PDB file of C-alpha atoms in Angstrom:
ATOM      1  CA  UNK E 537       0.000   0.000   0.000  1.00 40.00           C
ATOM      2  CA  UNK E 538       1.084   3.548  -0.730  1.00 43.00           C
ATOM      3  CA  UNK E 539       2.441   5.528   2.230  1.00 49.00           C
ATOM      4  CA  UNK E 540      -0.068   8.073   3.341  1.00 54.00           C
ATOM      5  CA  UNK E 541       1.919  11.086   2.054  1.00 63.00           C
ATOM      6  CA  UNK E 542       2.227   9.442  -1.754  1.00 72.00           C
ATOM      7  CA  UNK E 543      -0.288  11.118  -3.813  1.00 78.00           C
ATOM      8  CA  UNK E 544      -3.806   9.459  -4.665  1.00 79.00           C
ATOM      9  CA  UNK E 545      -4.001   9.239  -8.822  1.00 81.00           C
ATOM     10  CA  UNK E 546      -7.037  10.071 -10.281  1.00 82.00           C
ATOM     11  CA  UNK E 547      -8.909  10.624 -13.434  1.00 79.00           C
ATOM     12  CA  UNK E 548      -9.806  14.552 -14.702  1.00 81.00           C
ATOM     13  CA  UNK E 549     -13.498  12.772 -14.517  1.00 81.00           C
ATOM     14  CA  UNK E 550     -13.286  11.254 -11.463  1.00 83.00           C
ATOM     15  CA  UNK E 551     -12.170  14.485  -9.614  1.00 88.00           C
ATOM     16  CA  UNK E 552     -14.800  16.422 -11.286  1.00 90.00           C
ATOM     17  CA  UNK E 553     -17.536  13.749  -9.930  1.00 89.00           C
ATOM     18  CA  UNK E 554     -15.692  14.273  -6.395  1.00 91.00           C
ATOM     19  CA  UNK E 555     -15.647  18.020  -7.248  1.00 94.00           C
ATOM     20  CA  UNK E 556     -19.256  17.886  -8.380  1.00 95.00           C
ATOM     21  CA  UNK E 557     -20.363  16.021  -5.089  1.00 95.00           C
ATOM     22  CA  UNK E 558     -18.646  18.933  -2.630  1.00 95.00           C
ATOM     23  CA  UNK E 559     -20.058  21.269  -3.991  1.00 95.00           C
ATOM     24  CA  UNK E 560     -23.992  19.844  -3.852  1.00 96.00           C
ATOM     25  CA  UNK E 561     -23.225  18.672  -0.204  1.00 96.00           C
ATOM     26  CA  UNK E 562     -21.915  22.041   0.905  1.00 95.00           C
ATOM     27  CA  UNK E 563     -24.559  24.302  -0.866  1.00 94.00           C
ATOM     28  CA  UNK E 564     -28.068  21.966  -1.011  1.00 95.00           C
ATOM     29  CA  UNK E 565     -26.667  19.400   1.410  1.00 94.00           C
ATOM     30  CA  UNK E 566     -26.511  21.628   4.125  1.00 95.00           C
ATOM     31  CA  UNK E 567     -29.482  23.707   3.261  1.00 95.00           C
ATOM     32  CA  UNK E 568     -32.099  20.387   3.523  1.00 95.00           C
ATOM     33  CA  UNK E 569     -30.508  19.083   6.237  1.00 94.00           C
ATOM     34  CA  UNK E 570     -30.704  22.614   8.119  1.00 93.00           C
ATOM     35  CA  UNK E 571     -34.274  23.139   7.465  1.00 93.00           C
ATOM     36  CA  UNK E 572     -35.229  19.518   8.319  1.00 91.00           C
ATOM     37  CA  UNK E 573     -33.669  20.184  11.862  1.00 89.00           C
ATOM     38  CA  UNK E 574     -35.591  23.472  11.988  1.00 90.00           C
ATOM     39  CA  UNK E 575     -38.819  21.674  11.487  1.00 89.00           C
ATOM     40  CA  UNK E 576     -38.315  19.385  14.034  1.00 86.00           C
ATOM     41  CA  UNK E 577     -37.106  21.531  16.889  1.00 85.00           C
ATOM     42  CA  UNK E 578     -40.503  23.121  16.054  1.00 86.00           C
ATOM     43  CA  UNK E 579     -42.441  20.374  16.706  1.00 82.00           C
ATOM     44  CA  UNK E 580     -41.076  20.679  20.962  1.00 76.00           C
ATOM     45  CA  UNK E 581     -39.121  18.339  23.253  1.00 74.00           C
ATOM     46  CA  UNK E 582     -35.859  17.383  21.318  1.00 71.00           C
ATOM     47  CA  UNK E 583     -35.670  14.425  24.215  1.00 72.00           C
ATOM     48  CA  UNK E 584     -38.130  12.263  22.073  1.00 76.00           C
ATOM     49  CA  UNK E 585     -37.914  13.457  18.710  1.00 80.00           C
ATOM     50  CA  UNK E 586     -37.058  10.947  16.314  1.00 86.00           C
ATOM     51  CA  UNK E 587     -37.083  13.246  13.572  1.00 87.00           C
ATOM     52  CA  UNK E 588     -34.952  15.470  15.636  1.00 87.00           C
ATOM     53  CA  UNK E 589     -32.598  12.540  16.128  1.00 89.00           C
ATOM     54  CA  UNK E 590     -32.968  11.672  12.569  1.00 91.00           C
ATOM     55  CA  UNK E 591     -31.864  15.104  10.472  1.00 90.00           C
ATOM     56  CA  UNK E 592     -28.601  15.116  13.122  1.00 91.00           C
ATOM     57  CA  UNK E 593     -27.655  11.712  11.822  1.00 94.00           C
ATOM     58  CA  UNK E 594     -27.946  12.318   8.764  1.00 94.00           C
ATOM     59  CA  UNK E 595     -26.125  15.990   9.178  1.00 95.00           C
ATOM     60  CA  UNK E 596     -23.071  14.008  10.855  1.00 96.00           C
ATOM     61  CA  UNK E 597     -22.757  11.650   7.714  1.00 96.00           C
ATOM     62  CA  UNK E 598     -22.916  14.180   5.408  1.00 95.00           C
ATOM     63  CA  UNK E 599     -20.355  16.345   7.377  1.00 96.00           C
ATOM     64  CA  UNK E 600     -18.029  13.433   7.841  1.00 96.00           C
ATOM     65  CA  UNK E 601     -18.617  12.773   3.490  1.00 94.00           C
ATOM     66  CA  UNK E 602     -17.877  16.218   3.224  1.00 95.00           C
ATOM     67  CA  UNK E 603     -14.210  15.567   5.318  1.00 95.00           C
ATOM     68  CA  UNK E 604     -13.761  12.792   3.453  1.00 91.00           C
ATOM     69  CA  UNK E 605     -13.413  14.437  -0.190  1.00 91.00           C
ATOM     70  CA  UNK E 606     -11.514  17.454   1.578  1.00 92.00           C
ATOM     71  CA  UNK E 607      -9.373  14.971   2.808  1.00 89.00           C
ATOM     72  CA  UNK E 608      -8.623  13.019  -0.714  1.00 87.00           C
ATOM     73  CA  UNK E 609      -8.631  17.032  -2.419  1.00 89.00           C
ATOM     74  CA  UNK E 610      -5.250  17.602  -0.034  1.00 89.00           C
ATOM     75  CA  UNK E 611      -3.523  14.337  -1.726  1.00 86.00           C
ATOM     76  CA  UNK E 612      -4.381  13.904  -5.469  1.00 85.00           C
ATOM     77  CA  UNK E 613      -2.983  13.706  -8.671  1.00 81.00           C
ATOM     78  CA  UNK E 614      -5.030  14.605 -11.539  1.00 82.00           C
ATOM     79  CA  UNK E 615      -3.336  12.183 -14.490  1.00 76.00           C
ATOM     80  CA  UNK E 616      -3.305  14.230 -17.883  1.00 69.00           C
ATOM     81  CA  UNK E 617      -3.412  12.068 -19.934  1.00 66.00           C
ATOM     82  CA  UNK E 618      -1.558  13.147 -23.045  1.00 63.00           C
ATOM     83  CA  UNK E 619       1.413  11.556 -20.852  1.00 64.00           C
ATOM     84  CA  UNK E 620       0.007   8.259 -20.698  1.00 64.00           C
ATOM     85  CA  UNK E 621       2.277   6.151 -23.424  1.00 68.00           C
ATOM     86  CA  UNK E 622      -0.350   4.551 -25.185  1.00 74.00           C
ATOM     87  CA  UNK E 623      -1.243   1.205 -25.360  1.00 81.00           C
ATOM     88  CA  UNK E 624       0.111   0.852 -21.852  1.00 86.00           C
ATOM     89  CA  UNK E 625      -2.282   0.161 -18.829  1.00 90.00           C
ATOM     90  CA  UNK E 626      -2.733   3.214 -17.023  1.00 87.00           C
ATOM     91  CA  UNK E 627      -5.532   5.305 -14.951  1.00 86.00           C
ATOM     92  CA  UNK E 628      -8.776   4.983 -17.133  1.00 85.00           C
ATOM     93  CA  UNK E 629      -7.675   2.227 -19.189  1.00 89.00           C
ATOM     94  CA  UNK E 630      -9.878  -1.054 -19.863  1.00 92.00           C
ATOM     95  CA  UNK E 631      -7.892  -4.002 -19.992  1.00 95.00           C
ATOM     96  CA  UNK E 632      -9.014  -7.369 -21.278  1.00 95.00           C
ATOM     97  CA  UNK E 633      -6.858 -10.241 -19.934  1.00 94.00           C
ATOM     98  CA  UNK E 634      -6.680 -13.783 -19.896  1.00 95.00           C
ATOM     99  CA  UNK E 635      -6.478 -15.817 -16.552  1.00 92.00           C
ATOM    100  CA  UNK E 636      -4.078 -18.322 -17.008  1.00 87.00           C
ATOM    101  CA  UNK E 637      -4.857 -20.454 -13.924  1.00 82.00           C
ATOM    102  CA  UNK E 638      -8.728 -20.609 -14.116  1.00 86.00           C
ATOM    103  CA  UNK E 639      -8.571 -20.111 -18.480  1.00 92.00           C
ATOM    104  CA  UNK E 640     -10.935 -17.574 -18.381  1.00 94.00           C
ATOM    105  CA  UNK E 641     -11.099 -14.260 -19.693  1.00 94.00           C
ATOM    106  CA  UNK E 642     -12.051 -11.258 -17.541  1.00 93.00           C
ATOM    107  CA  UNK E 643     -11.930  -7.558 -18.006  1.00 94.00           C
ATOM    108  CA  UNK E 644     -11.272  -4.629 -15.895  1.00 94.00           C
ATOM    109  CA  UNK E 645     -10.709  -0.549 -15.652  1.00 92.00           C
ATOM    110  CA  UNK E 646      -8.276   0.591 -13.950  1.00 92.00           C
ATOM    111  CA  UNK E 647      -9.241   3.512 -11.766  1.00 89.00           C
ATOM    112  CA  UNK E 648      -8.029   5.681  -9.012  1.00 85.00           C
ATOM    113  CA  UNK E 649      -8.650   4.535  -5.166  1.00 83.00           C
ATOM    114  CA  UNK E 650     -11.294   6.863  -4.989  1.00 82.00           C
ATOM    115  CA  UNK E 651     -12.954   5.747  -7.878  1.00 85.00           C
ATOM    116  CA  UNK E 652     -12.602   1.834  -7.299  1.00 87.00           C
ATOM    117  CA  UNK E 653     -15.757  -0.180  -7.568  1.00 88.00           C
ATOM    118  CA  UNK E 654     -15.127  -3.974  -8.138  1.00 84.00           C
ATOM    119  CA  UNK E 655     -18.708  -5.026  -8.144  1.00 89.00           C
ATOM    120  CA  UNK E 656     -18.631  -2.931 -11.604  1.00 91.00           C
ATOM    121  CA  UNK E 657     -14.955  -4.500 -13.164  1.00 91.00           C
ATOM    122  CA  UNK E 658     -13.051  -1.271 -11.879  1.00 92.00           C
ATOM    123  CA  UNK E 659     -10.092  -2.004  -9.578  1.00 92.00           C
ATOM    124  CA  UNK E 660      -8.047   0.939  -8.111  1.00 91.00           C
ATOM    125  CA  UNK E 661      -4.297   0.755  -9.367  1.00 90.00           C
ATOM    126  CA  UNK E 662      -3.483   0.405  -5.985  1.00 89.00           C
ATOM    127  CA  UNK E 663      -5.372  -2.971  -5.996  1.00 91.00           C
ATOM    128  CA  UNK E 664      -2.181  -6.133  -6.409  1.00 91.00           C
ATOM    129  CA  UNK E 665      -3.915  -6.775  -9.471  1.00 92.00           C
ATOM    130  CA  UNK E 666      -4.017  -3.203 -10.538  1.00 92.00           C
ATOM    131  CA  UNK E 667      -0.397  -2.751  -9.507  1.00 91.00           C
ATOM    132  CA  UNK E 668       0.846  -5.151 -11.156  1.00 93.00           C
ATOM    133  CA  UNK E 669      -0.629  -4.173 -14.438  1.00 94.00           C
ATOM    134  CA  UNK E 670       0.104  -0.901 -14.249  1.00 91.00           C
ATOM    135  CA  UNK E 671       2.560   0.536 -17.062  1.00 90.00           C
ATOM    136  CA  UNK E 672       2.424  -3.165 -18.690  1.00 93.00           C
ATOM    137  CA  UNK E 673       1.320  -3.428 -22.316  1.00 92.00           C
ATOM    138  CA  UNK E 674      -0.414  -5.973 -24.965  1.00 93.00           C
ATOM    139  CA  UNK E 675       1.580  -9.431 -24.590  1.00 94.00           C
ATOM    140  CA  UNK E 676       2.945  -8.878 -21.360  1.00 94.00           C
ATOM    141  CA  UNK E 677       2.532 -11.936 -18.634  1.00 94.00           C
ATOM    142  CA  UNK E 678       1.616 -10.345 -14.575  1.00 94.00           C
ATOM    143  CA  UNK E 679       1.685 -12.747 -11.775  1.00 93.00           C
ATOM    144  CA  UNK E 680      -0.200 -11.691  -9.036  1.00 92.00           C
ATOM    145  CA  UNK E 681      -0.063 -12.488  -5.241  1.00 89.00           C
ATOM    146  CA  UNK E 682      -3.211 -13.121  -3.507  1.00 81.00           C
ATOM    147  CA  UNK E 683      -4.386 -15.064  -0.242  1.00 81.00           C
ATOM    148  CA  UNK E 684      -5.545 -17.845  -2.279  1.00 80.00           C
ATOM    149  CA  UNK E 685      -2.066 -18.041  -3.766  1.00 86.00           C
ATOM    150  CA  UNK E 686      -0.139 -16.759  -7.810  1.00 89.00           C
ATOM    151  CA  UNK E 687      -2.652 -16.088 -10.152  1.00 90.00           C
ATOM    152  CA  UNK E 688      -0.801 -14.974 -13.861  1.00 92.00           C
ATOM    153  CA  UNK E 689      -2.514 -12.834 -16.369  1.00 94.00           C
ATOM    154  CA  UNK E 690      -1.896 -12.227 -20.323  1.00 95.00           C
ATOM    155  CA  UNK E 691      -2.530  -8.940 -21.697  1.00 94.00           C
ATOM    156  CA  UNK E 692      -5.157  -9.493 -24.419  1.00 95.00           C
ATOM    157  CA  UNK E 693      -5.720  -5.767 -25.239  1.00 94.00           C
ATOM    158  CA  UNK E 694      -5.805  -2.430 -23.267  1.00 93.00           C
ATOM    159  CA  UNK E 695      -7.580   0.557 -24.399  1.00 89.00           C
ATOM    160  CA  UNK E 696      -8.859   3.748 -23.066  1.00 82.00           C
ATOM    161  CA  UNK E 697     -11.938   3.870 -21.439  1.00 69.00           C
TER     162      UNK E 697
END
């Protein structure tokens, strides 16, 4: 894993999503969740009001979200990429391999930590398998450690996303 003071990569799109997200939580965010404590204080005792209880919940998870992408702002790297080398995996590229110890084909996009979602094929570069990819072109062979033990890979084809 990357030391906390390396730099988080990310895509131009990803940090506008991030970007995008900020902003909404700081200006309407904050605005609902203000005026849903406002109605509930006006309903009376605060001791038994759910509601009450509710809108501060939901104001402490949206503060803490709000942290969060302040936090990840204070250690990114925006990849431009007119200096990826192309047809080498990088951020934002889709990569087709072939699993050489279950002879399957699978397919991923490589992504930024931030961005990571492996439910939907994209693993962070951070990932082993996204490490070892990284920088690696058509052809190439990447063995991979994981808990169940090696697992190799063949570059079928890598493209931008």
């Amino acid at each position: 894993m990357p030391e906390d003071n390396e730099k988080k990569l990310i895509s131009a799109e990803g940090f506008q999503k991030l970007q995008d997200e900020l902003n909404d939580l700081k200006l309407n965010g904050r605005a609902e969740i203000a005026q849903k404590i406002k109605e509930a204080r006006e309903q009376g005792d605060l001791s038994e009001n759910a509601e009450y209880d509710a809108a501060r919940d939901e104001q402490r998870d949206m503060e803490a979200r709000i942290k969060e992408i302040e936090e990840i702002f204070k250690n990114v790297e925006i990849i431009d990429e007119s200096e990826v080398k192309q047809g080498h995996v990088h951020l934002g590229s889709k990569v087709l391999l072939h699993d050489k110890t279950f002879d399957e084909d699978v397919e991923f996009t490589i992504k930024g930590s931030t961005e990571a979602n492996s439910l939907e094929g994209v693993i962070s570069n951070e990932s082993p398998v996204g490490r070892a990819l990284m920088n690696k072109k058509k052809g190439d062979v990447v063995k991979v450690e994981t808990p169940s033990g090696v697992i190799e890979y063949k570059i079928l084809k890598v493209t931008r996303e």
